[in-house]
Coordinates of C-alpha atoms and ligand atoms in Angstrom, one line a residue:
X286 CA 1.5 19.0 33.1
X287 CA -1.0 20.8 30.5
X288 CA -3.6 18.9 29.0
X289 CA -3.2 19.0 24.9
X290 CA -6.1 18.3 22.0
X291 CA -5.5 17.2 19.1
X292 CA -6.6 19.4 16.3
X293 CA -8.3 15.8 14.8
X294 CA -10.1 16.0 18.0
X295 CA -11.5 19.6 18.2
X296 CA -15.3 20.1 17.5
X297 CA -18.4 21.7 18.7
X298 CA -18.7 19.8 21.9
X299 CA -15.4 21.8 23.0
X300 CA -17.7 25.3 23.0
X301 CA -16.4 27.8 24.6
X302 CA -13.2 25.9 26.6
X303 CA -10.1 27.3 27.0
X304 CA -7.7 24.2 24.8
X305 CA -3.7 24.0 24.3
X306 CA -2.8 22.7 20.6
X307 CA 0.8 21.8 19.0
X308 CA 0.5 22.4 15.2
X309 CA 2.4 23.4 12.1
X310 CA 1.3 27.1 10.5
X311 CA -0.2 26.1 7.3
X312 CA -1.3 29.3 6.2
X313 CA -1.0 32.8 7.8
X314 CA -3.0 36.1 6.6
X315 CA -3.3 39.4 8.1
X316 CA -6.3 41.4 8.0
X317 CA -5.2 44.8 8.5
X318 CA -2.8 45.7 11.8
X319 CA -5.5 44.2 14.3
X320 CA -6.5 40.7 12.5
X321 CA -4.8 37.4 11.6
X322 CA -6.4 34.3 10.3
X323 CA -3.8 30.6 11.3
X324 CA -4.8 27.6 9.9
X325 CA -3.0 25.1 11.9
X326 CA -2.5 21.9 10.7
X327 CA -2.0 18.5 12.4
X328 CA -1.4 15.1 11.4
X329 CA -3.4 16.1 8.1
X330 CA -6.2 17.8 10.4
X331 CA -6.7 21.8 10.0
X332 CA -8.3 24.2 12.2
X333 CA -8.4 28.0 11.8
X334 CA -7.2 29.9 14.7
X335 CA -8.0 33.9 14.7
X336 CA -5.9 36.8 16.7
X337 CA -8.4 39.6 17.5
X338 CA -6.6 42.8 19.2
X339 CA -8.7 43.1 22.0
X340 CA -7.4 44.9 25.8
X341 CA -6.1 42.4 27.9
X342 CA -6.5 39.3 25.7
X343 CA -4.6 39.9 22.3
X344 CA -2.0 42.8 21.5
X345 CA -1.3 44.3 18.4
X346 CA 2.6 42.9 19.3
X347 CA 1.1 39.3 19.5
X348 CA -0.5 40.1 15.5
X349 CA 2.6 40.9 14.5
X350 CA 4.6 38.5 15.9
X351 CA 1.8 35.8 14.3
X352 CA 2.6 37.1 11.1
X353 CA 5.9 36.7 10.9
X354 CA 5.4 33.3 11.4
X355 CA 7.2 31.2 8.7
X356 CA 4.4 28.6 7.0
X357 CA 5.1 25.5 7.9
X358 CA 7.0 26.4 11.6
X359 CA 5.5 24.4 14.8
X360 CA 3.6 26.7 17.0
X361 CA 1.5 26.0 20.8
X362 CA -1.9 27.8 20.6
X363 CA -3.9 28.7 24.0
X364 CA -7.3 29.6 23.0
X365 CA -10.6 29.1 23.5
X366 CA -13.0 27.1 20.7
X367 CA -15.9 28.8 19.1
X368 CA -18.2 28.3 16.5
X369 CA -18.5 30.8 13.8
X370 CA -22.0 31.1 12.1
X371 CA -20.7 29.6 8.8
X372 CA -18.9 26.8 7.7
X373 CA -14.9 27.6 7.4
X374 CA -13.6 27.5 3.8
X375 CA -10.9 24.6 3.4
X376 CA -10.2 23.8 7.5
X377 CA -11.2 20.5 8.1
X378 CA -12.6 21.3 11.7
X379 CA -15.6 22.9 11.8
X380 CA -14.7 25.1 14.8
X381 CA -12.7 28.1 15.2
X382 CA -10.1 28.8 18.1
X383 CA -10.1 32.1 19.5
X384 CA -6.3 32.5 19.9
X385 CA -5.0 33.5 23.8
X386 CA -1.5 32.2 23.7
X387 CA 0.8 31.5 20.7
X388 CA 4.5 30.5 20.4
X389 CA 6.5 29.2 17.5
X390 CA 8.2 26.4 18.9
X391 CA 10.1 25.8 15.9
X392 CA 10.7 27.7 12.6
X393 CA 10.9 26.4 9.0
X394 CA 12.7 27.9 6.3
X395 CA 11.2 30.7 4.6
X396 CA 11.5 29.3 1.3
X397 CA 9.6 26.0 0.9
X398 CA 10.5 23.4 -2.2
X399 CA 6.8 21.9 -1.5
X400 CA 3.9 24.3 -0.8
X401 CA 2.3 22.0 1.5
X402 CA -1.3 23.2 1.0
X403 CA -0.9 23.0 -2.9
X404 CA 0.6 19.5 -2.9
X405 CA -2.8 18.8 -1.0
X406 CA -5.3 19.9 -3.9
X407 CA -7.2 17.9 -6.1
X408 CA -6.6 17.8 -9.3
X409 CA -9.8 19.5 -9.9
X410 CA -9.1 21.9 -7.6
X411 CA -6.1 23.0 -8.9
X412 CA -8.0 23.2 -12.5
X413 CA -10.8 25.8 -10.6
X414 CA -8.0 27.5 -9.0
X415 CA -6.1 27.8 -12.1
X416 CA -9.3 29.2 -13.9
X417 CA -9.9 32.1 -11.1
X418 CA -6.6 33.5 -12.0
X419 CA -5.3 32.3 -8.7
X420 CA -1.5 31.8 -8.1
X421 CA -0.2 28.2 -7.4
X422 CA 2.1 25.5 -8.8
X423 CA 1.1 21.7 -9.2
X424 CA 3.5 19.8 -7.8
X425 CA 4.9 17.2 -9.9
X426 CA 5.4 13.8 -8.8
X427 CA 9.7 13.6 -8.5
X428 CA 9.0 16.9 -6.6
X429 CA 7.1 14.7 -3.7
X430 CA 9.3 12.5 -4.2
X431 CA 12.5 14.3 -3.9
X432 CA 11.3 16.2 -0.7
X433 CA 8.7 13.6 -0.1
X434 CA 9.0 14.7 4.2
X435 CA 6.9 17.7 3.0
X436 CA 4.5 15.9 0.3
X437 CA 3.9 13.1 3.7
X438 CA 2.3 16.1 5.2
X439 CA -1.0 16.8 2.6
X440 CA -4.0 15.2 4.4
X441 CA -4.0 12.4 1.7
X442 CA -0.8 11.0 2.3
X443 CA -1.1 10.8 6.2
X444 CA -4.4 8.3 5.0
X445 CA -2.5 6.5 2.1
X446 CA 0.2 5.2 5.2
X447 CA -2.2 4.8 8.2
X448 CA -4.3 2.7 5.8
X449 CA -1.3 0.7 4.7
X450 CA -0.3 0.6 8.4
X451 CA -4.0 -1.4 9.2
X452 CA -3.5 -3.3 5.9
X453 CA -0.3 -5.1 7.6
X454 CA -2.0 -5.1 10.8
X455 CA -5.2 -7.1 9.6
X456 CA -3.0 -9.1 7.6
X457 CA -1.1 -10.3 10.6
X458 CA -3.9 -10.5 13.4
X459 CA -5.9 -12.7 10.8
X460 CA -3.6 -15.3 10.5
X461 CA -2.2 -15.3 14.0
X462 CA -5.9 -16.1 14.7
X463 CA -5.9 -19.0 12.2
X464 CA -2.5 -20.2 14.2
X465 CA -0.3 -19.2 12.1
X466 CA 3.7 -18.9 13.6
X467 CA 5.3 -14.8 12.0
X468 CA 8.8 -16.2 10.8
X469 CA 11.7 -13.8 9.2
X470 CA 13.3 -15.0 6.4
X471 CA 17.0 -13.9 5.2
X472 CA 17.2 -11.4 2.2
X473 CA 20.7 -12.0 2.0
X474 CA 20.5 -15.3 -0.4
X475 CA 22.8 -17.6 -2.2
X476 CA 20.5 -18.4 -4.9
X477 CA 17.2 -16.6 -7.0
X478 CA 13.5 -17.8 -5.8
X479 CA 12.0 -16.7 -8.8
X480 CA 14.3 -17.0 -11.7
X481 CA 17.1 -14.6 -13.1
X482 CA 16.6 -11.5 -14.4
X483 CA 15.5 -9.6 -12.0
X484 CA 17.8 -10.3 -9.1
X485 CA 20.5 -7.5 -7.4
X486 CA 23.8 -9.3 -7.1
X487 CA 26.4 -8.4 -4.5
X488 CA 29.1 -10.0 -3.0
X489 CA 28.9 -11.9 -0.1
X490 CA 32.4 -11.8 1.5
X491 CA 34.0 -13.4 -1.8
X492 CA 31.1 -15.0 -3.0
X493 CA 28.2 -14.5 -5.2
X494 CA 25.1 -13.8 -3.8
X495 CA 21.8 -11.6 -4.2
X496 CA 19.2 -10.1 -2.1
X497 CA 16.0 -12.3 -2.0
X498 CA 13.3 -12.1 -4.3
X499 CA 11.0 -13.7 -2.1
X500 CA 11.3 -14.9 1.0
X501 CA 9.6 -18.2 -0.9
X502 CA 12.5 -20.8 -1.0
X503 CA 12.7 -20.4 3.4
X504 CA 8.8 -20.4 3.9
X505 CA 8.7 -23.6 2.6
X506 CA 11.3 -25.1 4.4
X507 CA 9.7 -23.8 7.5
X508 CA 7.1 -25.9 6.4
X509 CA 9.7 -28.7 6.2
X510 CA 10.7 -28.0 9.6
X511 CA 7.1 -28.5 10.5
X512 CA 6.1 -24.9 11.5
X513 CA 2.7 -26.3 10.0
X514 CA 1.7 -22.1 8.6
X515 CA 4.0 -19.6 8.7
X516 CA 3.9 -15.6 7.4
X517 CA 6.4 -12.9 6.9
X518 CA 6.0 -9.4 6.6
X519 CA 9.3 -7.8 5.0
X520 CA 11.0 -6.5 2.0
X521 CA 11.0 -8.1 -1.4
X522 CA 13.6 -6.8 -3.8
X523 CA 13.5 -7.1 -7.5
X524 CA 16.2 -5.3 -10.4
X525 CA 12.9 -4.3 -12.6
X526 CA 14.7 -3.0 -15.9
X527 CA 11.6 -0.9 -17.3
X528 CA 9.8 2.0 -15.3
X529 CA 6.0 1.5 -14.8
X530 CA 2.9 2.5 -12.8
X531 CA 3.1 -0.7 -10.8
X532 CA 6.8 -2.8 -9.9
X533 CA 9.2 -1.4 -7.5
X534 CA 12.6 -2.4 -6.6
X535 CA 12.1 -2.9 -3.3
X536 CA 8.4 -3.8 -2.2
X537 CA 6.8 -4.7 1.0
X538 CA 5.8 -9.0 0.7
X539 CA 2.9 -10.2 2.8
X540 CA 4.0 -13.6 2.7
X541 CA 2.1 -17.3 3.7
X542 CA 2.5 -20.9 3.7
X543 CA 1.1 -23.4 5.1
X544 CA 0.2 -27.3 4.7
X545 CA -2.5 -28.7 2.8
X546 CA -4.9 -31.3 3.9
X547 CA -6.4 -32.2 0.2
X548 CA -6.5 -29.2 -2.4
X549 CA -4.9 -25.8 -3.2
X550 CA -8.4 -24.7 -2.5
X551 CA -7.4 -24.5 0.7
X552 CA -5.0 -21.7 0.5
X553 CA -7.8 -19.6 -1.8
X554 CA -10.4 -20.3 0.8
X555 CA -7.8 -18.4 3.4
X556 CA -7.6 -15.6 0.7
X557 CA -11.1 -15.0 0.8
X558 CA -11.5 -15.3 4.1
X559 CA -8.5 -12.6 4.6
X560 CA -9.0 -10.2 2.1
X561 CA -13.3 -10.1 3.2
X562 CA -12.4 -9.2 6.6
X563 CA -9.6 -7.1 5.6
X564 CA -11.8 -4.8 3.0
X565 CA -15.2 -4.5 5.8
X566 CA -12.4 -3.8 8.0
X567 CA -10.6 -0.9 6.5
X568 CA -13.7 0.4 5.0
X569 CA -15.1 0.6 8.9
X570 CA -12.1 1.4 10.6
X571 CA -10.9 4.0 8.2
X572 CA -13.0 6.6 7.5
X573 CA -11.1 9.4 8.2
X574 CA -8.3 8.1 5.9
X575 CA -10.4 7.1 2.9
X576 CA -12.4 10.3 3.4
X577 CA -8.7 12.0 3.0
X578 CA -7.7 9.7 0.5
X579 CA -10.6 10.4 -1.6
X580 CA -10.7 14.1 -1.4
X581 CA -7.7 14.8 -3.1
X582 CA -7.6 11.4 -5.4
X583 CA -11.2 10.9 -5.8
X584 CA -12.7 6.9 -6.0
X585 CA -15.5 4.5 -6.1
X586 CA -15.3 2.1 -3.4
X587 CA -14.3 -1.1 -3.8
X588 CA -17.2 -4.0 -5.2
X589 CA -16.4 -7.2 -3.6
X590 CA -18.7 -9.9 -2.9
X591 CA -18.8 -12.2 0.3
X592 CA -17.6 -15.1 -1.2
X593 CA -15.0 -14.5 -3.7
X594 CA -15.4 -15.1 -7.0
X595 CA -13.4 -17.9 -8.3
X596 CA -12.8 -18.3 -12.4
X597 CA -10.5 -20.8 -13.9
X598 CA -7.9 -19.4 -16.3
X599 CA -9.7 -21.4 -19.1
X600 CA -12.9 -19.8 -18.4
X601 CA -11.2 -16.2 -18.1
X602 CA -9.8 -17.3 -21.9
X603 CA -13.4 -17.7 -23.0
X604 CA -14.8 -14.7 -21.8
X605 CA -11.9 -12.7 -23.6
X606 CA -12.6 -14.5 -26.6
X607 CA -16.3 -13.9 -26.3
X608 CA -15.5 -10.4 -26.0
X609 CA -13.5 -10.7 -29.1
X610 CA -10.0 -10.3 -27.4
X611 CA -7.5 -13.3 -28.9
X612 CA -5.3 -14.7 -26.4
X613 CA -3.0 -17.9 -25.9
X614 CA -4.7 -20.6 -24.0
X615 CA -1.7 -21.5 -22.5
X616 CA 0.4 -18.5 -22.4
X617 CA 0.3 -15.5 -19.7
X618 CA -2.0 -12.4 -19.3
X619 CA -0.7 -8.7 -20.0
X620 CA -1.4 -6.0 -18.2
X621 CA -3.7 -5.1 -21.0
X622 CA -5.3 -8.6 -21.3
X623 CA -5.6 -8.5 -17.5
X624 CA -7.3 -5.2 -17.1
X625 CA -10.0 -6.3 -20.2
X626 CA -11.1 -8.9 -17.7
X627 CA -11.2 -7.3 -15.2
X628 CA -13.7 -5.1 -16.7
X629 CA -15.7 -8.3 -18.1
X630 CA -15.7 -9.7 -14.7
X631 CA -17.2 -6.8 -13.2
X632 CA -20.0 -6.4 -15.8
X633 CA -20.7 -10.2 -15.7
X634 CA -20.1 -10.9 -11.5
X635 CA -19.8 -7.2 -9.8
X636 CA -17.1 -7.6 -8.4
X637 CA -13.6 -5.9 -8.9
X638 CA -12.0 -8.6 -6.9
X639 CA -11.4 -11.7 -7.7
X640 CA -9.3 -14.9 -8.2
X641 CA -8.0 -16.9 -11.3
X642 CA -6.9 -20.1 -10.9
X643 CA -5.3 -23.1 -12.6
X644 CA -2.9 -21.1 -14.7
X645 CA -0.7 -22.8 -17.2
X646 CA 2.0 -24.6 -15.8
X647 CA 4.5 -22.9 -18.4
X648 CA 4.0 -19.7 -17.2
X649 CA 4.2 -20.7 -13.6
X650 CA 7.7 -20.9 -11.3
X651 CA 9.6 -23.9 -10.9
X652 CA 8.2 -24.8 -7.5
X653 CA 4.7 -25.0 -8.6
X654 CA 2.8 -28.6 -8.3
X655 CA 1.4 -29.0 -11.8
X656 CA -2.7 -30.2 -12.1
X657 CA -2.9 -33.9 -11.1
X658 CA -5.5 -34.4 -13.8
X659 CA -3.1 -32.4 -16.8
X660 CA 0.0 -31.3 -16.4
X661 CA -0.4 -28.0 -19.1
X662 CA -2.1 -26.8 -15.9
X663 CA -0.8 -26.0 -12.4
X664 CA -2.9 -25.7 -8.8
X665 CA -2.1 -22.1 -8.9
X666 CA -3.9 -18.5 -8.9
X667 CA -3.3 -15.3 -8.9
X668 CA -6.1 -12.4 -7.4
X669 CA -7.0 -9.4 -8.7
X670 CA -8.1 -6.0 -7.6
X671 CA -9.5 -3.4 -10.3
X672 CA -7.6 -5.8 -13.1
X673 CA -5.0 -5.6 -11.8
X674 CA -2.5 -8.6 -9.7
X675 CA -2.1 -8.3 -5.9
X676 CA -1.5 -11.7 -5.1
X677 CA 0.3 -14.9 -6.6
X678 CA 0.0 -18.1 -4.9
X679 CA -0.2 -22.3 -5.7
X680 CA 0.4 -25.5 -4.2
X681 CA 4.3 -26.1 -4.2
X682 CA 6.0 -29.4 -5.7
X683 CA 7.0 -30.9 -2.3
X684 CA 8.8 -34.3 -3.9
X685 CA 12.4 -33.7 -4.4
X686 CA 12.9 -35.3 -8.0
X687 CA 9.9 -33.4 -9.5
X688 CA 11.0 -30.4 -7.9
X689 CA 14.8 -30.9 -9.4
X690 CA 13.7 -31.5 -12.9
X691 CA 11.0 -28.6 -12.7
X692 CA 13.8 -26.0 -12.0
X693 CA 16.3 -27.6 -14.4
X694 CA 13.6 -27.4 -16.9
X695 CA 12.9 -23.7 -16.0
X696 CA 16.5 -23.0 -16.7
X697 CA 17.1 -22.5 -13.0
X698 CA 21.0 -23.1 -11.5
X699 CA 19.8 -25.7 -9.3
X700 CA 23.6 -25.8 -7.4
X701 CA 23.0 -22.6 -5.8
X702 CA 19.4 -23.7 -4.3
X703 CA 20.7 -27.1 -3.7
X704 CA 19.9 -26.7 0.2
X705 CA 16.6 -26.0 -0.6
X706 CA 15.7 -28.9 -2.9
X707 CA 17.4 -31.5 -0.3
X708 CA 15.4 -30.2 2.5
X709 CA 12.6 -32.5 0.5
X710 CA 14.5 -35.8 1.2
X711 CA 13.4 -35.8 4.2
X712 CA 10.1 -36.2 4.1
X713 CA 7.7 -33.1 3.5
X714 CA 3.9 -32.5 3.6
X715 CA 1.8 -31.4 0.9
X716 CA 1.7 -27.4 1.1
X717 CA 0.8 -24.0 -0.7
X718 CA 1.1 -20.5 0.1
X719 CA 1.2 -16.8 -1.2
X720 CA 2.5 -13.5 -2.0
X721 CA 1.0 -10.3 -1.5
X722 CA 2.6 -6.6 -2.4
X723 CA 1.5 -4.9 0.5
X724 CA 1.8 -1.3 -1.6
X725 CA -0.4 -2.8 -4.5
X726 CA -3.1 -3.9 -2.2
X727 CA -3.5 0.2 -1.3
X728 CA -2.8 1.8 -4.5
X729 CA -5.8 -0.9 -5.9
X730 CA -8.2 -0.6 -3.0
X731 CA -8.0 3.2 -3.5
X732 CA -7.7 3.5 -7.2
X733 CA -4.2 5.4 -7.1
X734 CA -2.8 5.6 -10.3
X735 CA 1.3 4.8 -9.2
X736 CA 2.5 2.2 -7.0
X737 CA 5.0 5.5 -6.0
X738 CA 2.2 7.2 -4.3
X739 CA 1.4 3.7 -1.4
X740 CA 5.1 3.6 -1.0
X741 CA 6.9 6.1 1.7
X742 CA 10.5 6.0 0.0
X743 CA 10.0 4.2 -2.8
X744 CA 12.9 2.5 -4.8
X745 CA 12.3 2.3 -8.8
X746 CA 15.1 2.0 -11.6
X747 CA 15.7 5.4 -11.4
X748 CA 15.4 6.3 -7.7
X749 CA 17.7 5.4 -4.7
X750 CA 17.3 8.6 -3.1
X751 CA 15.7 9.7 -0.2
Ligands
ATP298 P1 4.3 -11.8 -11.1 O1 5.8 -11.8 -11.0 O2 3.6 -12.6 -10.1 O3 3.7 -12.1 -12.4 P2 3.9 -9.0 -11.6 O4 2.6 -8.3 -11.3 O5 5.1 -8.3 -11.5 O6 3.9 -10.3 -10.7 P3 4.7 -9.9 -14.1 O7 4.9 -11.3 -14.2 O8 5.9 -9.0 -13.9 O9 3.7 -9.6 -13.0 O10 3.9 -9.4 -15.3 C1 2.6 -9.7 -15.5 C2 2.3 -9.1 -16.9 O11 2.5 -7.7 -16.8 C3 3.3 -9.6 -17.9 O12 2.8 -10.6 -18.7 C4 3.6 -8.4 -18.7 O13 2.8 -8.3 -19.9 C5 3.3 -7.2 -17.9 N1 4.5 -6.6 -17.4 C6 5.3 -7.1 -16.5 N2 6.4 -6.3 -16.3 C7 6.2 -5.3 -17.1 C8 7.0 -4.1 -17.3 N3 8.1 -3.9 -16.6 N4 6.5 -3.3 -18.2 C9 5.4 -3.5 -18.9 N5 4.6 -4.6 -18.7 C10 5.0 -5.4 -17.8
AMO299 P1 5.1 -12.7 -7.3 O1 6.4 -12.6 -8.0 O2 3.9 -12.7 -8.1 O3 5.1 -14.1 -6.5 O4 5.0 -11.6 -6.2 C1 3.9 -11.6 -5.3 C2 3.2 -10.3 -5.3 O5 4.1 -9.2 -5.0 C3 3.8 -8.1 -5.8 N1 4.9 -7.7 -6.6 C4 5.4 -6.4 -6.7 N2 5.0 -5.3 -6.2 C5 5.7 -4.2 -6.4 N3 6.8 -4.1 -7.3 C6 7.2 -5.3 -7.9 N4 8.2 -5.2 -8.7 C7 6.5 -6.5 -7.6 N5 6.6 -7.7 -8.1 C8 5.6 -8.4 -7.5 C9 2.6 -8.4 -6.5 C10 2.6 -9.9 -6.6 O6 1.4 -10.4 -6.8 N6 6.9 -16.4 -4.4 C11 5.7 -15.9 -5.1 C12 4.5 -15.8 -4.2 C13 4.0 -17.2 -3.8 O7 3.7 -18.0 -4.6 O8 3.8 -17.4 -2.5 C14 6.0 -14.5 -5.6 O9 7.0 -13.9 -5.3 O10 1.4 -8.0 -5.8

């Protein structure tokens, strides 16, 4: 067979050999009858490819024939690498190739709903180009979405889901490490996990039932059939009514449990043990994808310290209060709330990760154990990147006549999770776990503005389709 490179892979070293390339035809430009210019792009990489007429090597048939290449059409290069005297204007290989050989394997239609190479700009860019009178339409956001095959294409987006690919990976080599058993969990339920609203109902061969909104209710009774730590990776769904930058219907859930020896500080230490790894990890392994990333959605990295920080949610009460922002003691955070600490926290601690902890138990799920010492408190947390919530996560209730009245007090139908509050009669260990939406974690790490942006297809109140 012929040997292939990747376009990812051509550079300087490659001088002067004769390579074989697979590609789409970004951009095609003819200089005259006896010039073309191909940028060829793969997998987000872009090279420039150039047809010289020259006897024996190139014919003016072969120019033609490159021209009439429809943009975005697969086409096999022979040619052999060079490197010009000056940097190339927008390929992302800084080496040329010297086209011997080319064949359009495959032609796309002549009229494109995405113009791949604008959907890649920057919003700057597009501003400059815009300014110089040049030609070109920003591609609006249902656009991608609609025809999102083509918007995967733009350099950016091939780093948004190889990152998120390494995000699950990290997540599940970690805890496998820490012996941890990968479990799946059913999201066809009888009852809701984390109270009403936003549940999708369906019919479950005559009877009521819902797709899970966490796979929470069977991780603990994994732990209850004495799995010791368990994790699922899988889909979440919730029937958000309102349309923001940050809930989906249907999310990706990282999801842990395990038992605990003495204190819910056990389940933050694995958080920060985790999430440290996971961030030196991505920012070493994934160069080429932040670099991507950041060149059409440009951001800081992310500050996180080596231990990480841990506030109570009393003491994040008294900074917004010192900072002159009135809050209930004992109700929840808003988004707004939230993001103000955030920014406190980073001027105080520098860090834009961190966890809060001992919420109040009102504002807390059924299943969570309230504080020993005062019971307006639970052992719980959430953790935060750039203000915002990636993670929630507690110690659970694990005695059955606690965990009955809890629900009944939260207004929960306690007959259709009946299974899972008897699994506590017979005998269970003290445990805690969490939740992590996988697409938050991405669209945080890399300051993205829209949770629709770190999710492939993603499913919002007003989208079911592609
Ligand atoms: P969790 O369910 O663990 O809290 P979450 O990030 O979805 O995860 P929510 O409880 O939904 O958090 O909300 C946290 C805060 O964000 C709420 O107190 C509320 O102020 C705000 N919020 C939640 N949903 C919406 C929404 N659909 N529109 C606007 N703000 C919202
Ligand atoms: P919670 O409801 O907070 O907790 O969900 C856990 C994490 O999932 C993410 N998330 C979402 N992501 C996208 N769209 C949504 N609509 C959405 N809702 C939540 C957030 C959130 O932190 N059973 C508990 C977890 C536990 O205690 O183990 C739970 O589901 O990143």
């Amino acid at each position: 067979g012929r040997v292939w490179t990747t376009v990812s892979s051509l550079t300087d070293e490659l001088k002067d050999q004769t390579v074989l390339i697979r590609g789409r035809a970004q951009a095609i430009r003819a200089v005259g009858k006896k010039m073309a210019f191909l940028t060829v792009r793969e997998k987000g990489f872009t090279v420039q490819c150039v047809l010289t007429v020259a006897p024996d090597l190139v014919s003016t048939q072969m120019v033609k024939y490159a021209t009439a290449i429809s943009k975005e059409s697969f086409v096999d290069i022979e040619g052999v690498v060079t490197v010009p005297p000056e940097a190339i204007k927008g390929a992302s290989q800084q080496v040329e190739v010297q086209v011997r050989k080319i064949h359009c394997v495959n032609r796309a239609a002549t009229v494109l709903p995405i113009n791949v190479e604008d959907a890649a700009r920057s919003e700057v860019e597009i501003e400059k180009a815009l300014e110089a009178g040049e030609q070109l339409v920003r591609v609006n956001q249902d656009t991608r979405l609609n025809y999102r095959i083509l918007d995967m294409r733009t350099p950016a987006n091939q780093g948004i889901f190889r990152l998120e690919c390494q995000v699950t990976n990290l997540f599940r080599q970690f805890l496998l490490n820490e012996d941890f058993v990968e479990i799946n969990t059913p999201k066809l339920t009888a009852g809701t996990s984390e109270g009403g609203a936003a549940v999708f109902k369906l019919e479950y061969k005559k009877q009521p039932a819902c797709l899970a909104q966490s796979p929470q209710l069977h991780k603990q009774m994994a732990i209850c059939g004495d799995f010791g730590r368990v994790f699922i990776v899988g889909p979440v769904f919730r029937a958000e009514d309102s349309y923001t930058h940050r809930h989906l219907c249907e999310f990706t859930g990282l999801d842990m449990e395990m038992e605990i020896k003495e204190h819910y500080t056990e389940v933050m230490d694995i958080v920060d043990r985790l999430f440290v790894g996971m961030f030196d990890k991505l920012n070493e392994r994934c160069q080429k994808e932040l670099e991507a990333i950041g060149k059409q959605y440009p951001f800081q990295p992310l500050k996180y310290l080596r231990k990480t920080l841990r506030l109570t949610f009393e003491e994040g009460i008294q900074m917004l209060k010192d900072a002159g922002v009135e809050v209930d003691p004992l109700g929840d955070l808003n988004t707004e709330t939230e993001r103000t600490l955030g920014k406190l926290v980073l001027e105080k601690y520098g860090t834009e990760f961190y966890i809060l902890h001992r919420y109040p138990l009102a504002v807390r799920p059924f299943y969570t154990m309230p504080c020993p010492d005062n019971d307006a408190y639970s052992n719980s947390f959430d953790v935060f990147i750039r203000g915002e919530e990636i993670i929630s996560g507690a110690q659970r209730v694990h005695v059955r006549e606690l965990l009955e009245s809890r629900a009944k007090e939260c207004g929960i139908d306690v007959k259709t999770i009946s299974t899972y509050i008897d699994s506590f009669r017979y005998g269970a260990p003290p445990h805690g776990g969490f939740g992590v939406g996988l697409e938050r974690v991405v669209m945080l790490f890399c300051a993205l503005d829209n949770i629709r942006k770190t999710s492939l297809f993603p499913r919002d109140p007003r989208r079911l389709e592609p």
